[in-house]
Coordinates of N, CA and C in Angstrom, one line a residue:
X20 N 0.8 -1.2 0.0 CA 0.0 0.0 0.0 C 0.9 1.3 0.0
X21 N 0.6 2.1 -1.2 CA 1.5 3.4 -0.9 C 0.5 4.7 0.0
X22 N 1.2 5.7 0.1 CA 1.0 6.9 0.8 C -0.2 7.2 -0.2
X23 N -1.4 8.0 0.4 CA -2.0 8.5 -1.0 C -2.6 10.4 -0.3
X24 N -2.3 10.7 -1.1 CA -2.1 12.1 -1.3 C -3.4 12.8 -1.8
X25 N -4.3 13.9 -1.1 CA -5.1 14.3 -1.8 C -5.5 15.1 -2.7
X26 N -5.7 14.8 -4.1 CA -4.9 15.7 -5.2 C -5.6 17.3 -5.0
X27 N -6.5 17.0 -4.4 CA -6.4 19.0 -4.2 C -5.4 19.3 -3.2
X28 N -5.8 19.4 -2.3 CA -4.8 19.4 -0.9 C -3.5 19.3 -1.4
X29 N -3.1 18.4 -2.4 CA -1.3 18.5 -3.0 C -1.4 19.7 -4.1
X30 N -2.6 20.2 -4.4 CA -2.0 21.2 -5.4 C -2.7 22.6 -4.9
X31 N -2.7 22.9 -3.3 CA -3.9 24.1 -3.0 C -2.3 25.3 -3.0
X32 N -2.9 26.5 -3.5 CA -1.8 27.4 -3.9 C -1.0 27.0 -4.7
X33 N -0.9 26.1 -6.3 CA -0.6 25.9 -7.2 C -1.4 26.3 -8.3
X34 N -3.0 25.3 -8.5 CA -3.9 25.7 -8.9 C -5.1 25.7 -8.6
X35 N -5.3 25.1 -7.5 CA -6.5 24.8 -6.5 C -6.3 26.2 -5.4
X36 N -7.3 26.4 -4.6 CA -7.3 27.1 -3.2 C -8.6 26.5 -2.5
X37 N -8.6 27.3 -1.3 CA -9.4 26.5 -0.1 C -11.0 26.7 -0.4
X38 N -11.8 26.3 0.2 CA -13.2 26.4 -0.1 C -13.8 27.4 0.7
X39 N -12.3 27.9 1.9 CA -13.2 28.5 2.8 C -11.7 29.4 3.0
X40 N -12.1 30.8 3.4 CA -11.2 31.8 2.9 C -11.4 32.8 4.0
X41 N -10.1 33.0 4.9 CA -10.8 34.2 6.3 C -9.8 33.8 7.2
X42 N -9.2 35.1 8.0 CA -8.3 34.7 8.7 C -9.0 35.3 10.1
X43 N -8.7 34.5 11.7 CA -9.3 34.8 12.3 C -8.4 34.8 13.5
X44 N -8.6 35.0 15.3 CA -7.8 35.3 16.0 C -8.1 33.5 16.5
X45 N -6.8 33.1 17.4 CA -6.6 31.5 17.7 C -8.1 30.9 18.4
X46 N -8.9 32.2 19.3 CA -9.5 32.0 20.4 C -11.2 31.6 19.6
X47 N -11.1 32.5 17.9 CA -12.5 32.4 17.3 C -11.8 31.3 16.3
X48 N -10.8 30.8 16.0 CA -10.9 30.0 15.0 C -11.5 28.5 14.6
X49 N -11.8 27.9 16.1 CA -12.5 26.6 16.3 C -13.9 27.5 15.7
X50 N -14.5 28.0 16.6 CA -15.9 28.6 16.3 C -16.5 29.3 15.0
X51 N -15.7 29.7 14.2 CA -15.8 30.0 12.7 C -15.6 28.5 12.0
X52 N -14.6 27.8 12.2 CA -14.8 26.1 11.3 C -16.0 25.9 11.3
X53 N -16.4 25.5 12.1 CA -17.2 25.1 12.7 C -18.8 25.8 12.1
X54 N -18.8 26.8 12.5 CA -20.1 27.7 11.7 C -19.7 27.5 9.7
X55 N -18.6 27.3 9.7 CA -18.6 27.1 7.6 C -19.2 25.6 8.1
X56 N -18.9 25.0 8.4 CA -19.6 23.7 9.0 C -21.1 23.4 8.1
X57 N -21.5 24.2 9.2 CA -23.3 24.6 9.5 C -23.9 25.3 8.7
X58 N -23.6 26.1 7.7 CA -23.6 26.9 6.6 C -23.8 26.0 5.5
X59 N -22.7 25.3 5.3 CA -22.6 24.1 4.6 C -23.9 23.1 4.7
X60 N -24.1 23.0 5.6 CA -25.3 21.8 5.9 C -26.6 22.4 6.3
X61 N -26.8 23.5 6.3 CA -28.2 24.0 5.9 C -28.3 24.4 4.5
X62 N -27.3 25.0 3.9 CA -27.9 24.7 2.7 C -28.1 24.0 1.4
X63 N -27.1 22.5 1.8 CA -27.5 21.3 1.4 C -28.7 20.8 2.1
X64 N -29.4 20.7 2.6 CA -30.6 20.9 3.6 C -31.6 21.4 2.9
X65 N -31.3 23.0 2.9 CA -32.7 23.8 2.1 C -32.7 23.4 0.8
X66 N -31.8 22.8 0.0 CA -31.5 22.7 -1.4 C -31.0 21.5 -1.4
X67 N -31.6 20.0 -1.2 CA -31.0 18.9 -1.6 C -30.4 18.4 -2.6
X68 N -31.5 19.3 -3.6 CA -31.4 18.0 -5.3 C -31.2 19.4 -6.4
X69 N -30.5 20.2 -5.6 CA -30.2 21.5 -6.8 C -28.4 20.9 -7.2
X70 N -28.1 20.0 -7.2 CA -26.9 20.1 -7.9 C -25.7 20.9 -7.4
X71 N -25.8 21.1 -5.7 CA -24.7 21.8 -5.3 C -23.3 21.2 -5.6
X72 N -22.4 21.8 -6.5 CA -21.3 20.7 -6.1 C -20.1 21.6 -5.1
X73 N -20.0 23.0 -4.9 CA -18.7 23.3 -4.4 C -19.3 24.3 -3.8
X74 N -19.6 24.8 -1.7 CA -19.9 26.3 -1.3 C -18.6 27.4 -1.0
X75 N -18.3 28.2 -1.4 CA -17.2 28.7 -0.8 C -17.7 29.8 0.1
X76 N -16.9 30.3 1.0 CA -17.0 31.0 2.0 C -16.2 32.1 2.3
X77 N -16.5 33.2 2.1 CA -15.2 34.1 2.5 C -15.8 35.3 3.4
X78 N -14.5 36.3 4.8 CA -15.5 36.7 5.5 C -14.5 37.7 5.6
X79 N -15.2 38.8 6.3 CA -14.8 40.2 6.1 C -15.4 40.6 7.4
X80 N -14.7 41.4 8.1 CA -15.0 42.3 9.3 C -16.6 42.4 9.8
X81 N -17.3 42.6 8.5 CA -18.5 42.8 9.3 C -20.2 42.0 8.3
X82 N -19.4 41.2 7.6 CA -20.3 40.9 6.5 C -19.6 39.1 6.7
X83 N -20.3 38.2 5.5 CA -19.7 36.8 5.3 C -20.3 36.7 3.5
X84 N -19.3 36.7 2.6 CA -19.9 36.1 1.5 C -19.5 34.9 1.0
X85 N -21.1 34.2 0.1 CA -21.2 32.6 0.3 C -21.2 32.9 -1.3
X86 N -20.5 31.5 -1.6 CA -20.7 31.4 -3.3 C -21.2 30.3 -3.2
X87 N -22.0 29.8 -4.1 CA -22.9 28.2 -4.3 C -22.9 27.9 -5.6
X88 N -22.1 27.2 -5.8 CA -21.5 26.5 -7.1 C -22.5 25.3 -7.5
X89 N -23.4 25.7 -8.6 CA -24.5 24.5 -8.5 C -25.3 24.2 -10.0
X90 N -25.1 23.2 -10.7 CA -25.5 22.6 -11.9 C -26.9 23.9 -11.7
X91 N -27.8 23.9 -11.3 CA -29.2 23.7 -11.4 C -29.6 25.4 -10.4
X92 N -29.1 26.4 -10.9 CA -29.4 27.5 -10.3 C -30.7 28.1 -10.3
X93 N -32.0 27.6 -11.3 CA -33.3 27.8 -11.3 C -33.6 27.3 -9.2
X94 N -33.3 25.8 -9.2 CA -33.8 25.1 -8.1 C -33.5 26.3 -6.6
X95 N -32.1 26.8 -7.0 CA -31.3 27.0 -5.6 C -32.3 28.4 -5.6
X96 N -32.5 29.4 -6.8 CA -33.4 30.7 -6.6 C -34.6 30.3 -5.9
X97 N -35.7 29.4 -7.0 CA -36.4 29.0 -6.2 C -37.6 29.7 -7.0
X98 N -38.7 29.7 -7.3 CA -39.7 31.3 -7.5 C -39.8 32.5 -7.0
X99 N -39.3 33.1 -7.8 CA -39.2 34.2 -7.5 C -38.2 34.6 -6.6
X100 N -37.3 33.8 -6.4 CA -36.1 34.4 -5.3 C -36.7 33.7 -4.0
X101 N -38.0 33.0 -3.9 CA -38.3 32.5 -2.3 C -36.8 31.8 -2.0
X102 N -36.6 30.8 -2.5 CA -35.3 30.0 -1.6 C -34.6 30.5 -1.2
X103 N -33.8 31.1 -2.3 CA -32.5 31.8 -1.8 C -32.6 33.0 -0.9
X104 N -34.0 34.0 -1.0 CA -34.1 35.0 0.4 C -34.3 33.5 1.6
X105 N -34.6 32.6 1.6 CA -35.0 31.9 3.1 C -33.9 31.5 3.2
X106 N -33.1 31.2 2.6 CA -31.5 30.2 2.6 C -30.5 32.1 3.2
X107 N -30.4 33.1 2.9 CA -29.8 34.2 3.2 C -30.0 34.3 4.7
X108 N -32.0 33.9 5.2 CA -32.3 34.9 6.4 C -31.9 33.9 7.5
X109 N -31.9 32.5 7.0 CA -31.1 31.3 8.2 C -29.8 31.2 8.6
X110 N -28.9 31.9 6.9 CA -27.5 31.9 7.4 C -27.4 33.4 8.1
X111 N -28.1 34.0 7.7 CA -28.0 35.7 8.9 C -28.5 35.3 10.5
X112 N -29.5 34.6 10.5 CA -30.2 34.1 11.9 C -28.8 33.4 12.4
X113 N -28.0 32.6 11.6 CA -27.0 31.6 12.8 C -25.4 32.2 12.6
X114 N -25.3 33.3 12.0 CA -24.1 34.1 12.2 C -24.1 35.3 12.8
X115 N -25.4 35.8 12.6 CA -25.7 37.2 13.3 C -24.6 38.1 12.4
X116 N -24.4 38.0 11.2 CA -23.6 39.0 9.9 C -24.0 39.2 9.2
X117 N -24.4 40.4 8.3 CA -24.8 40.3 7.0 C -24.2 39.2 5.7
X118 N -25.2 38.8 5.0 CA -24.8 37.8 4.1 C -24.9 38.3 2.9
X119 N -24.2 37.9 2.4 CA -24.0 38.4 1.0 C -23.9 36.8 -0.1
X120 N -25.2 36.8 -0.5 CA -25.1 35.2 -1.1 C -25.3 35.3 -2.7
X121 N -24.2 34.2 -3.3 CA -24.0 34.5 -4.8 C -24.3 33.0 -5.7
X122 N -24.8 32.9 -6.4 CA -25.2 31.8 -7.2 C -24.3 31.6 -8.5
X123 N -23.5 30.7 -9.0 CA -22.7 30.3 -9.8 C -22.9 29.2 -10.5
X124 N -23.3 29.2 -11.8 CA -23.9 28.4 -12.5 C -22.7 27.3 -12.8
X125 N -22.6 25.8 -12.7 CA -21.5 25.3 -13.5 C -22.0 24.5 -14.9
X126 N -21.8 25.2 -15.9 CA -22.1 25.0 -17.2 C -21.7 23.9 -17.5
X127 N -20.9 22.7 -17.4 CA -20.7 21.4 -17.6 C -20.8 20.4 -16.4
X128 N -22.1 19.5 -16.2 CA -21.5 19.2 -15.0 C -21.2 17.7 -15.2
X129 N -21.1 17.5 -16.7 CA -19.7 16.0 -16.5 C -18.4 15.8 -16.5
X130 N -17.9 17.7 -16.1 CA -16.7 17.7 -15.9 C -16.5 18.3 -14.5
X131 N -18.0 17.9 -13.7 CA -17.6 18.6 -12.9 C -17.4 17.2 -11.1
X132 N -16.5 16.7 -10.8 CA -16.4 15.4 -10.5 C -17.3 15.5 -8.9
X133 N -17.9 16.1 -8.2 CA -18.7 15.8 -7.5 C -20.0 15.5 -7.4
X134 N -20.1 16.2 -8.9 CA -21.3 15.8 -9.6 C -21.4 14.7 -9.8
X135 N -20.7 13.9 -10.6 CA -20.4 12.8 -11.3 C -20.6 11.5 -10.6
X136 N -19.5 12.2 -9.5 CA -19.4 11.0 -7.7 C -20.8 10.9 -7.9
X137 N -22.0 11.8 -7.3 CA -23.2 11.5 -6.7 C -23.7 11.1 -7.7
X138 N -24.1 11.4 -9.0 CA -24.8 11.0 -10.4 C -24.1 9.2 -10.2
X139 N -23.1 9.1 -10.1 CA -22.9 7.3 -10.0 C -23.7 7.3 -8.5
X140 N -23.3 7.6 -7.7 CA -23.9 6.6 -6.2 C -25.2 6.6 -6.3
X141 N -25.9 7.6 -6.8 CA -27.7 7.5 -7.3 C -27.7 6.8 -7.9
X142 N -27.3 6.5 -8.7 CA -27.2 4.9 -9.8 C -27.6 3.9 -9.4
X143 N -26.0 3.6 -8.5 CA -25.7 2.6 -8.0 C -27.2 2.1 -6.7
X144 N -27.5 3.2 -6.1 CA -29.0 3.2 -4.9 C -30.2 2.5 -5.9
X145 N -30.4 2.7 -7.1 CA -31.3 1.9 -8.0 C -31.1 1.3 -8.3
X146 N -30.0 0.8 -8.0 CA -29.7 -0.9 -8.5 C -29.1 -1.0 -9.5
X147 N -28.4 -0.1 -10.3 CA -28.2 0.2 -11.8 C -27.0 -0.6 -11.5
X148 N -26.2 -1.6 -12.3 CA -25.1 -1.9 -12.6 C -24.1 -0.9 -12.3
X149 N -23.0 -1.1 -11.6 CA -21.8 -0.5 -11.5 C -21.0 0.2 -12.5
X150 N -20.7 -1.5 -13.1 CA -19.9 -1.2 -14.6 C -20.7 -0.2 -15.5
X151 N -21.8 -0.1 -15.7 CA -22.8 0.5 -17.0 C -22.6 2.1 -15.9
X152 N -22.3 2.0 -14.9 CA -23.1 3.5 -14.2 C -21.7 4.2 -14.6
X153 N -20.5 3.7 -14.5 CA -19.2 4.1 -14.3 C -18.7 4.6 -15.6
X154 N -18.9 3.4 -16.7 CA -18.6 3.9 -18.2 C -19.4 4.8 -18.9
X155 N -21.0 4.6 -18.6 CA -21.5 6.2 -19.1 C -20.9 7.4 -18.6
X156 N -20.8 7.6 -17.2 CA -20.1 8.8 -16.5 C -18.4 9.2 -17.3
X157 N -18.0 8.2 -17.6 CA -16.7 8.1 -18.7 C -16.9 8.7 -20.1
X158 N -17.8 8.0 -20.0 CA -18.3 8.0 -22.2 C -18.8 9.8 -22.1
X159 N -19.3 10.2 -21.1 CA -19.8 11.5 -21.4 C -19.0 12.7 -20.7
X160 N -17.9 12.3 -20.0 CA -16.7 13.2 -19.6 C -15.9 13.1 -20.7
X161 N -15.4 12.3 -21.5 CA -14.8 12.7 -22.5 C -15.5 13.1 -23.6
X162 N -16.8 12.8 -23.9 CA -17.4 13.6 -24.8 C -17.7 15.2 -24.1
X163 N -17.2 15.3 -23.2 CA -17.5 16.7 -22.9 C -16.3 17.8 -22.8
X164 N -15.0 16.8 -23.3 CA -13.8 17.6 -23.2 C -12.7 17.4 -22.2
X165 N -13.1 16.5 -21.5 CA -11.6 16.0 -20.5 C -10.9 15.2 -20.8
X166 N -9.7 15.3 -20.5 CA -8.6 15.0 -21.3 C -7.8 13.5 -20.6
X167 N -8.8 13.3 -19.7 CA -8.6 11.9 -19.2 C -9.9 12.1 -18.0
X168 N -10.0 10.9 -17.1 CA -10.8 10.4 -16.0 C -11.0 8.9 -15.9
X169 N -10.7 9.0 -14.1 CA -11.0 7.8 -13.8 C -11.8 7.3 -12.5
X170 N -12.7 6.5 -13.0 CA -13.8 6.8 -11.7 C -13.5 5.0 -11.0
X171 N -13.3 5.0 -9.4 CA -13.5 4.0 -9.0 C -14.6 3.8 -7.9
X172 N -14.8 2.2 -7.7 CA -16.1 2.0 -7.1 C -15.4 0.5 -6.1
X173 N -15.8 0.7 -4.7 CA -15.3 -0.1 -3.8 C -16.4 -0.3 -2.7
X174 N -16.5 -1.7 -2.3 CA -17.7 -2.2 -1.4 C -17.9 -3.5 -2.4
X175 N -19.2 -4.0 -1.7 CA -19.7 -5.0 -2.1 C -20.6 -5.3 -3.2
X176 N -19.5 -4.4 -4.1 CA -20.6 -4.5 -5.5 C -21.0 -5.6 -6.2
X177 N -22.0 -5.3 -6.7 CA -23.3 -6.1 -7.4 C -23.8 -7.3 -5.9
X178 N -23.7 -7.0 -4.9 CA -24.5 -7.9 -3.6 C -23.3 -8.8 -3.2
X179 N -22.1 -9.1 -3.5 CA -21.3 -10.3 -3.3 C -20.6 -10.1 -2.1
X180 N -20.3 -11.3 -1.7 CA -20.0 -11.6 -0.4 C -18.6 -10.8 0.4
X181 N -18.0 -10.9 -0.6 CA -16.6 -10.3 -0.2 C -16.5 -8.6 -1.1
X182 N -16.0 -8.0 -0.3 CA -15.8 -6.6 -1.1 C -14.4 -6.6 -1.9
X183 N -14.8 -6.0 -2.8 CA -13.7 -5.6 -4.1 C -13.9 -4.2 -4.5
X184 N -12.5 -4.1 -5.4 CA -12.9 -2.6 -5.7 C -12.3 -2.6 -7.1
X185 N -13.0 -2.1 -8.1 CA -13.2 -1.9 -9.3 C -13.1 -0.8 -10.1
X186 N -12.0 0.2 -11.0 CA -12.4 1.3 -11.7 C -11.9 1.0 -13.5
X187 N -12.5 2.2 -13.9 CA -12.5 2.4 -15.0 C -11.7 3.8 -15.7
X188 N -10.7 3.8 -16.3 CA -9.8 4.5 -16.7 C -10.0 5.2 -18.4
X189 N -9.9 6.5 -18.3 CA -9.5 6.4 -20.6 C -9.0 8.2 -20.2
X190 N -8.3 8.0 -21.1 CA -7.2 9.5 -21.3 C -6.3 9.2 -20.4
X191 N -5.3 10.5 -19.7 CA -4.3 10.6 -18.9 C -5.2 11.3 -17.8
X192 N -3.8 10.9 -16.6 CA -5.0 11.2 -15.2 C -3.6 11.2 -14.1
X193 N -2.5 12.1 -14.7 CA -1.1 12.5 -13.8 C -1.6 12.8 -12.6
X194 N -1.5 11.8 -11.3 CA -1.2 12.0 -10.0 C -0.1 12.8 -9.2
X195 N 1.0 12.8 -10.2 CA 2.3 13.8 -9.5 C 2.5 15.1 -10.0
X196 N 1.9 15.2 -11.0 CA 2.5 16.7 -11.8 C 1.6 17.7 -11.4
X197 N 2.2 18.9 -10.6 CA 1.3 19.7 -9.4 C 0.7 20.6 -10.7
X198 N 1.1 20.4 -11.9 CA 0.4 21.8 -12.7 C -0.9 21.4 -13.6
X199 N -0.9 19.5 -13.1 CA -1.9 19.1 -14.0 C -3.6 20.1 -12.9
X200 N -4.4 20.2 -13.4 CA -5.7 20.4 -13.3 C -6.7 19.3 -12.8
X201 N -6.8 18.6 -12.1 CA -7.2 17.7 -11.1 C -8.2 17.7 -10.1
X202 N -9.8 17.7 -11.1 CA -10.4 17.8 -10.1 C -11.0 16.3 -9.5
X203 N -11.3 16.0 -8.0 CA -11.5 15.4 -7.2 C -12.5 15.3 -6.5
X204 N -13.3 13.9 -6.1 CA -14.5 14.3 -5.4 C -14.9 12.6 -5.3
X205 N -15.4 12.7 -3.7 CA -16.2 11.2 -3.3 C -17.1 11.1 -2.7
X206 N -18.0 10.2 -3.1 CA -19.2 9.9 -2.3 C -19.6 8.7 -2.4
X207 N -21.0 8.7 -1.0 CA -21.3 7.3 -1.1 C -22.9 7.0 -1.5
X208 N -23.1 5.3 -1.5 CA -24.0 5.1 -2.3 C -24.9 4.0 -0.8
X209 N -25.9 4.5 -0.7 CA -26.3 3.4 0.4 C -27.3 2.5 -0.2
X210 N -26.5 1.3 0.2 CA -27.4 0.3 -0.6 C -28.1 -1.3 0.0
X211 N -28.6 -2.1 0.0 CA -28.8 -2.5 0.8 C -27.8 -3.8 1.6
X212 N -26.8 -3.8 1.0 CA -25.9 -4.3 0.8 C -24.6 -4.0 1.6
X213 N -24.8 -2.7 2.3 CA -24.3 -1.7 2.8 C -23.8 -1.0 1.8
X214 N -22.8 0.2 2.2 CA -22.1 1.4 1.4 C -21.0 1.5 0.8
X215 N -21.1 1.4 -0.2 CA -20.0 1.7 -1.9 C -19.9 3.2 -2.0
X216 N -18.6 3.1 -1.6 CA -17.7 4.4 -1.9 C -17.7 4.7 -3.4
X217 N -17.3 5.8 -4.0 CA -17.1 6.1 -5.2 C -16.1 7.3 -5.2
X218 N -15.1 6.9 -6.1 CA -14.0 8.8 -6.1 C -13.8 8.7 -7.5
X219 N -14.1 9.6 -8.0 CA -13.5 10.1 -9.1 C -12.4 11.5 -9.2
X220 N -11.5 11.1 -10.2 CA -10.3 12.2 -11.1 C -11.1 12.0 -12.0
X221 N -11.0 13.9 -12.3 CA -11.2 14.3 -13.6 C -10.1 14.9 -13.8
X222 N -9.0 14.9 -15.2 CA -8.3 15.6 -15.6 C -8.7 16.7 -16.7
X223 N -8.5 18.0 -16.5 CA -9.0 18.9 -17.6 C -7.9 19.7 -17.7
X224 N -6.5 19.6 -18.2 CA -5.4 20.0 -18.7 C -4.5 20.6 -17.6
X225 N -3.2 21.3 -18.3 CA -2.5 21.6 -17.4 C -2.8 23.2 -17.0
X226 N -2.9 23.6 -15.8 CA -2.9 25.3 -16.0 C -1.9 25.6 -14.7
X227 N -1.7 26.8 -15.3 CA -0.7 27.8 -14.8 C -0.7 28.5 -13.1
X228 N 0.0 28.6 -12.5 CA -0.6 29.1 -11.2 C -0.9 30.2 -11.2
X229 N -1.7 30.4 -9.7 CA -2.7 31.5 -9.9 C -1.7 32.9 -9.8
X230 N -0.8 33.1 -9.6 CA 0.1 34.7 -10.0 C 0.3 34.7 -11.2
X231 N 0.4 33.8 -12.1 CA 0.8 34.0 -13.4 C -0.4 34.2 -13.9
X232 N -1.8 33.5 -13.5 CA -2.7 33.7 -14.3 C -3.2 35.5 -14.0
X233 N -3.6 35.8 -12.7 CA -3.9 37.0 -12.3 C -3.0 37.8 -12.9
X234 N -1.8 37.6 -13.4 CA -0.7 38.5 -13.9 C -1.4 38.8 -15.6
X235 N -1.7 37.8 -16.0 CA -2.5 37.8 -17.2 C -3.4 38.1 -17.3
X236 N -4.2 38.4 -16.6 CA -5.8 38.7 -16.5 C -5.2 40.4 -16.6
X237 N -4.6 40.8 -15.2 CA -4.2 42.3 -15.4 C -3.9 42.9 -16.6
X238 N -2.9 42.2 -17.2 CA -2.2 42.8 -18.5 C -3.5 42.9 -19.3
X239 N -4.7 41.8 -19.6 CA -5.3 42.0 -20.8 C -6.7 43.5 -20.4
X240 N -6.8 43.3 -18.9 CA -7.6 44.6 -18.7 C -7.3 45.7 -19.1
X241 N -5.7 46.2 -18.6 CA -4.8 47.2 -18.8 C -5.1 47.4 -20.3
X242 N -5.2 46.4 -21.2 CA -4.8 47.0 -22.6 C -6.3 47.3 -23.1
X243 N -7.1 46.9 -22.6 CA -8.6 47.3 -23.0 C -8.7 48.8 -22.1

């Protein structure tokens, strides 16, 4: 068994960063974790099946702004803006801060790997074959432009007595090279059989770190 490394966490301040962004004094720092915690799990809560895949959180002296990264931004608004004002006035009610809440559409979500994760373990909860759940999720990540992925599936799949673990690979999917683009994400599948983990890598090319890119963003504003 080797060391295994978690490909965000090995590439955060390369091309990845944190999900949660704020610096605080040693005595409030348990107690802010902790509330991104709760944040997190009320509005997976108010919004189950809107396709959240990523919340970020960033905080400021006297305000907290939330981004919600989510296939399905009709669901998370809601009519007429009902959800998202009741999702704003619950995280105002349990921080006592102004909230500042932002909705971010993700325009592909078979390249988007926590999607993907849950889209198989839903599968898998219906009984759908493994193998068939894992290679469509394949067959339509690279028809969607990634440049590798590989989804694996561990537990007692298809009911059998002994647990195995099983994946499915096509393109490149570099574990060491910090500038590859590496997204990552797991979930589980509860079944009656008990629970089948699932993790997928998506590879979507190499990019540049974030000073070099912000360096380039500047330059092209500057010249407009």
């Amino acid at each position: 068994m080797g060391r295994k490394v978690h490909p965000i966490g090995f590439r955060l301040k390369i091309n990845k960063t944190w999900e949660s962004r704020w610096f605080a004094n040693p005595d409030k720092y348990a107690d802010q974790l902790h509330e991104d915690r709760a944040i997190r799990n009320l509005i997976y809560k108010i919004a189950p099946k809107a396709g959240i895949s990523r919340i970020d959180i960033e905080r400021y002296p006297n305000s907290v702004q939330i981004t919600v990264h989510t296939s399905k931004p009709g669901i998370v608004i809601g009519r007429k803006g009902i959800t998202v004002k009741e999702m704003r006035r619950a995280i105002q009610e349990m921080t006592g801060t102004n909230v500042k809440l932002d909705i971010a559409e993700i325009k592909i979500p078979d390249l988007d790997a926590y999607l993907v994760a849950e889209n198989i373990a839903s599968q898998l909860e219906r009984r759908i074959s493994h193998r068939r759940a894992m290679q469509r999720a394949v067959n339509q990540a690279m028809r969607q432009g990634a440049q590798g992925i590989k989804v694996m599936s561990s537990g007692r799949l298809a009911g059998v007595e002994m647990a195995r673990r099983e994946w499915v690979r096509e393109g490149r999917v570099p574990a060491q090279t910090l500038r590859a683009d590496i997204d990552f994400a797991r979930a589980e599948a509860l079944t009656t059989f008990g629970r089948i983990g699932v993790k997928v890598w998506i590879y979507k090319g190499d990019s540049l770190p974030e000073s070099e890119e912000e360096t380039e963003v500047m330059d092209v504003y500057v010249s407009e």
